[in-house]
Amino acid sequence: MTRTRRSTRRHENIDRWLITYADMITLLVALFIMLYSMSAVNQEKFGALAQSMRREFQALPEHNGGKIVGTGQVVDPLEQQAAQLQQFLQKTGLQAQVRVRHEERGVVISLLSDGTLFDLGSADLKPSARQVLDHVAQVLRAVPNPVLIEGHTDNLPIRTPQYPSNWELSAARAARVLRYLVQKGGIPSHRLIAVGYADTRPLVPNNSPSNRAQNRRVDIAILKTSQNALRFGSR
């Protein structure tokens, strides 16, 4: 009888220990699941916060490093170069022929073809284009961003042996600007892409001579990121 009672008590003690151990393992698993879920929530909140801050403060371009001035304000090198180009245009009186605008993809330098770059129906650079393109090259050398060079025309058709349509003319003008920036401006060719859009992307309606003159242009788009070269090049 004594041995039977001792054996029974021993089994009861073992069972109690196993139950306690199982409860402890269950609590640890529950704690691990709770910590993991909290970590996932925090990551989601952090991602949302980061996106919100990027929208509010306009994060720096992917390839550029910002400079912090004495006031603690971060200066975007691309915006800084665009401001310097604006000052150059004001000093030289070229605001009517060269315009700088800010778009989602980056900074766009719009060069009107007539008077500054090309003669009507031609893709040969005029001597007056060198001053403008040399300064544009100076801006491009100061930043590492990819550059998209876009040729545009008005809606008046062209039919010459050299340029059967506006597609050939716009592409030739963009390529000519690209070649100048590489050969004379010292810009690495791998940063540049040249495309021709003919009359498919006008700035203003082609309903007057002055509007058509604005649409005859070469846009030099300094892109914020390398992904934009594909994204906006195929809009």
Short mmCIF file of C-alpha atoms in Angstrom, two decimals:
data_model
loop_
_atom_site.label_atom_id
_atom_site.label_comp_id
_atom_site.label_asym_id
_atom_site.label_seq_id
_atom_site.Cartn_x
_atom_site.Cartn_y
_atom_site.Cartn_z
CA MET A 1 0.00 0.00 0.00
CA THR A 2 2.82 2.36 0.85
CA ARG A 3 4.60 1.74 -2.44
CA THR A 4 1.37 2.24 -4.40
CA ARG A 5 0.69 5.58 -2.72
CA ARG A 6 4.26 6.78 -3.32
CA SER A 7 4.07 5.78 -6.98
CA THR A 8 0.75 7.56 -7.40
CA ARG A 9 2.09 10.76 -5.83
CA ARG A 10 5.15 10.61 -8.05
CA HIS A 11 3.01 10.34 -11.18
CA GLU A 12 0.85 13.24 -9.99
CA ASN A 13 3.95 15.41 -9.45
CA ILE A 14 5.25 14.57 -12.93
CA ASP A 15 1.87 15.36 -14.49
CA ARG A 16 1.73 18.71 -12.69
CA TRP A 17 5.24 19.58 -13.88
CA LEU A 18 4.34 18.70 -17.47
CA ILE A 19 1.21 20.83 -17.28
CA THR A 20 3.20 23.77 -15.89
CA TYR A 21 5.84 23.33 -18.60
CA ALA A 22 3.21 23.19 -21.34
CA ASP A 23 1.56 26.35 -19.99
CA MET A 24 4.92 28.13 -19.98
CA ILE A 25 5.65 27.11 -23.61
CA THR A 26 2.18 28.28 -24.63
CA LEU A 27 2.75 31.66 -22.99
CA LEU A 28 6.15 32.04 -24.68
CA VAL A 29 4.65 31.25 -28.09
CA ALA A 30 1.86 33.75 -27.47
CA LEU A 31 4.41 36.37 -26.41
CA PHE A 32 6.48 35.73 -29.55
CA ILE A 33 3.43 36.09 -31.79
CA MET A 34 2.46 39.33 -30.05
CA LEU A 35 5.97 40.79 -30.40
CA TYR A 36 6.12 39.80 -34.07
CA SER A 37 2.76 41.39 -34.82
CA MET A 38 3.82 44.58 -33.04
CA SER A 39 7.02 44.64 -35.08
CA ALA A 40 5.07 44.27 -38.32
CA VAL A 41 2.72 47.09 -37.35
CA ASN A 42 5.65 49.34 -36.47
CA GLN A 43 7.26 48.65 -39.85
CA GLU A 44 4.05 49.54 -41.62
CA LYS A 45 3.73 52.72 -39.57
CA PHE A 46 7.36 53.58 -40.24
CA GLY A 47 6.89 53.07 -43.97
CA ALA A 48 3.82 55.29 -43.98
CA LEU A 49 5.66 57.93 -41.97
CA ALA A 50 8.62 57.85 -44.35
CA GLN A 51 6.37 58.27 -47.38
CA SER A 52 4.57 61.15 -45.70
CA MET A 53 7.86 62.88 -44.92
CA ARG A 54 9.08 62.40 -48.49
CA ARG A 55 5.92 64.02 -49.80
CA GLU A 56 6.08 66.92 -47.37
CA PHE A 57 9.77 67.67 -47.62
CA GLN A 58 10.34 66.52 -51.22
CA ALA A 59 13.12 64.00 -50.79
CA LEU A 60 16.40 64.59 -52.60
CA PRO A 61 16.99 62.99 -56.01
CA GLU A 62 18.19 59.41 -55.94
CA HIS A 63 21.64 60.18 -57.31
CA ASN A 64 22.27 63.46 -55.55
CA GLY A 65 23.57 64.28 -52.12
CA GLY A 66 22.08 67.34 -50.52
CA LYS A 67 24.09 70.01 -48.79
CA ILE A 68 23.11 71.32 -45.36
CA VAL A 69 23.50 75.06 -45.03
CA GLY A 70 23.96 76.98 -41.79
CA THR A 71 20.22 77.21 -41.12
CA GLY A 72 19.86 73.43 -41.22
CA GLN A 73 18.01 73.55 -44.55
CA VAL A 74 18.92 70.87 -47.11
CA VAL A 75 19.84 72.31 -50.50
CA ASP A 76 19.05 70.25 -53.60
CA PRO A 77 22.03 70.49 -56.01
CA LEU A 78 19.71 70.16 -59.02
CA GLU A 79 17.50 73.01 -57.86
CA GLN A 80 20.59 75.07 -57.10
CA GLN A 81 21.92 74.60 -60.63
CA ALA A 82 18.52 75.45 -62.10
CA ALA A 83 18.50 78.71 -60.13
CA GLN A 84 21.98 79.58 -61.42
CA LEU A 85 20.84 78.90 -64.97
CA GLN A 86 17.91 81.27 -64.45
CA GLN A 87 20.35 83.97 -63.34
CA PHE A 88 22.48 83.37 -66.44
CA LEU A 89 19.44 83.71 -68.71
CA GLN A 90 18.47 86.98 -67.05
CA LYS A 91 21.98 88.40 -67.47
CA THR A 92 22.23 87.40 -71.12
CA GLY A 93 18.65 88.29 -72.04
CA LEU A 94 17.85 84.78 -73.26
CA GLN A 95 14.68 84.25 -71.22
CA ALA A 96 12.57 84.41 -74.38
CA GLN A 97 14.56 81.63 -76.10
CA VAL A 98 15.40 79.43 -73.09
CA ARG A 99 12.94 78.56 -70.35
CA VAL A 100 13.30 76.49 -67.20
CA ARG A 101 10.35 74.71 -65.67
CA HIS A 102 9.88 72.17 -62.89
CA GLU A 103 7.99 68.96 -63.54
CA GLU A 104 7.36 65.73 -61.65
CA ARG A 105 10.23 64.05 -63.47
CA GLY A 106 12.77 66.81 -62.73
CA VAL A 107 13.99 70.12 -64.15
CA VAL A 108 13.31 70.78 -67.84
CA ILE A 109 15.36 73.27 -69.86
CA SER A 110 13.31 74.19 -72.91
CA LEU A 111 15.29 75.61 -75.86
CA LEU A 112 13.20 77.21 -78.57
CA SER A 113 14.46 76.07 -81.95
CA ASP A 114 13.78 79.27 -83.87
CA GLY A 115 16.37 82.00 -83.58
CA THR A 116 18.69 80.28 -81.11
CA LEU A 117 19.32 76.67 -82.08
CA PHE A 118 18.27 75.95 -85.66
CA ASP A 119 17.04 77.55 -88.82
CA LEU A 120 13.55 76.61 -89.92
CA GLY A 121 13.48 73.05 -91.24
CA SER A 122 17.14 72.41 -90.33
CA ALA A 123 18.96 70.32 -87.72
CA ASP A 124 22.28 72.16 -88.03
CA LEU A 125 23.17 74.11 -84.89
CA LYS A 126 23.55 77.84 -85.34
CA PRO A 127 26.61 79.64 -83.92
CA SER A 128 24.33 81.36 -81.40
CA ALA A 129 23.44 77.95 -79.93
CA ARG A 130 26.93 77.38 -78.59
CA GLN A 131 26.70 79.92 -75.77
CA VAL A 132 23.46 78.43 -74.52
CA LEU A 133 24.54 74.80 -74.84
CA ASP A 134 27.89 75.50 -73.20
CA HIS A 135 26.12 76.84 -70.13
CA VAL A 136 23.64 73.97 -70.16
CA ALA A 137 26.62 71.60 -70.22
CA GLN A 138 28.02 73.39 -67.18
CA VAL A 139 24.78 72.70 -65.34
CA LEU A 140 24.79 69.04 -66.40
CA ARG A 141 28.38 68.53 -65.28
CA ALA A 142 27.49 69.73 -61.78
CA VAL A 143 24.95 66.93 -61.21
CA PRO A 144 25.10 63.19 -61.94
CA ASN A 145 21.46 62.81 -62.99
CA PRO A 146 20.39 61.11 -66.23
CA VAL A 147 19.29 63.47 -69.00
CA LEU A 148 16.55 63.06 -71.60
CA ILE A 149 16.88 65.22 -74.74
CA GLU A 150 13.57 65.59 -76.59
CA GLY A 151 13.05 67.07 -80.04
CA HIS A 152 9.66 68.69 -80.77
CA THR A 153 8.12 70.37 -83.82
CA ASP A 154 4.91 72.20 -84.67
CA ASN A 155 2.10 70.58 -86.65
CA LEU A 156 3.11 71.97 -90.04
CA PRO A 157 4.26 69.06 -92.22
CA ILE A 158 7.75 68.94 -93.69
CA ARG A 159 8.67 66.95 -96.81
CA THR A 160 12.30 67.19 -97.85
CA PRO A 161 14.74 64.52 -99.04
CA GLN A 162 16.61 64.80 -95.75
CA TYR A 163 13.56 65.00 -93.48
CA PRO A 164 10.50 63.25 -94.95
CA SER A 165 8.44 64.13 -91.85
CA ASN A 166 8.59 65.91 -88.52
CA TRP A 167 9.62 62.65 -86.88
CA GLU A 168 12.98 62.66 -88.65
CA LEU A 169 13.47 66.39 -88.05
CA SER A 170 12.71 66.25 -84.32
CA ALA A 171 14.90 63.18 -83.81
CA ALA A 172 17.78 64.74 -85.77
CA ARG A 173 17.63 67.93 -83.69
CA ALA A 174 17.65 66.00 -80.41
CA ALA A 175 20.58 63.89 -81.61
CA ARG A 176 22.49 67.00 -82.71
CA VAL A 177 22.12 68.59 -79.27
CA LEU A 178 23.20 65.32 -77.64
CA ARG A 179 26.31 65.10 -79.81
CA TYR A 180 27.29 68.67 -78.96
CA LEU A 181 26.89 68.06 -75.21
CA VAL A 182 29.08 64.95 -75.46
CA GLN A 183 31.76 66.26 -77.83
CA LYS A 184 31.95 69.89 -76.72
CA GLY A 185 30.32 69.85 -73.29
CA GLY A 186 32.15 66.86 -71.87
CA ILE A 187 29.00 65.06 -70.72
CA PRO A 188 29.35 61.24 -70.53
CA SER A 189 27.30 59.71 -73.32
CA HIS A 190 25.79 57.04 -71.05
CA ARG A 191 23.88 59.75 -69.16
CA LEU A 192 22.08 61.04 -72.26
CA ILE A 193 19.11 59.74 -74.24
CA ALA A 194 17.82 61.49 -77.39
CA VAL A 195 14.26 61.04 -78.66
CA GLY A 196 12.07 62.75 -81.26
CA TYR A 197 8.37 63.37 -80.69
CA ALA A 198 7.48 65.37 -83.82
CA ASP A 199 4.29 67.37 -83.08
CA THR A 200 2.76 64.88 -80.63
CA ARG A 201 3.56 66.81 -77.44
CA PRO A 202 2.89 70.51 -77.91
CA LEU A 203 3.24 72.96 -75.04
CA VAL A 204 0.44 75.13 -76.43
CA PRO A 205 -2.16 74.65 -79.18
CA ASN A 206 -0.77 74.98 -82.71
CA ASN A 207 -3.34 77.61 -83.63
CA SER A 208 -1.11 80.64 -84.26
CA PRO A 209 2.40 81.43 -85.53
CA SER A 210 3.57 82.43 -82.03
CA ASN A 211 2.24 79.22 -80.49
CA ARG A 212 3.82 77.09 -83.19
CA ALA A 213 7.15 78.82 -82.50
CA GLN A 214 6.88 77.80 -78.83
CA ASN A 215 6.28 74.19 -79.82
CA ARG A 216 9.36 74.07 -82.06
CA ARG A 217 11.81 73.29 -79.29
CA VAL A 218 14.34 70.92 -77.77
CA ASP A 219 13.66 69.98 -74.15
CA ILE A 220 16.58 68.93 -71.95
CA ALA A 221 15.05 67.10 -68.99
CA ILE A 222 17.35 66.53 -66.01
CA LEU A 223 15.64 63.57 -64.39
CA LYS A 224 15.43 63.00 -60.65
CA THR A 225 16.05 59.25 -60.87
CA SER A 226 17.33 56.77 -63.41
CA GLN A 227 13.95 55.02 -63.45
CA ASN A 228 12.40 58.19 -64.87
CA ALA A 229 14.48 57.80 -68.02
CA LEU A 230 12.30 54.83 -68.97
CA ARG A 231 9.10 56.03 -67.32
CA PHE A 232 8.95 59.47 -68.91
CA GLY A 233 10.77 58.50 -72.09
CA SER A 234 7.79 56.32 -73.04
CA ARG A 235 4.94 58.52 -71.87
#
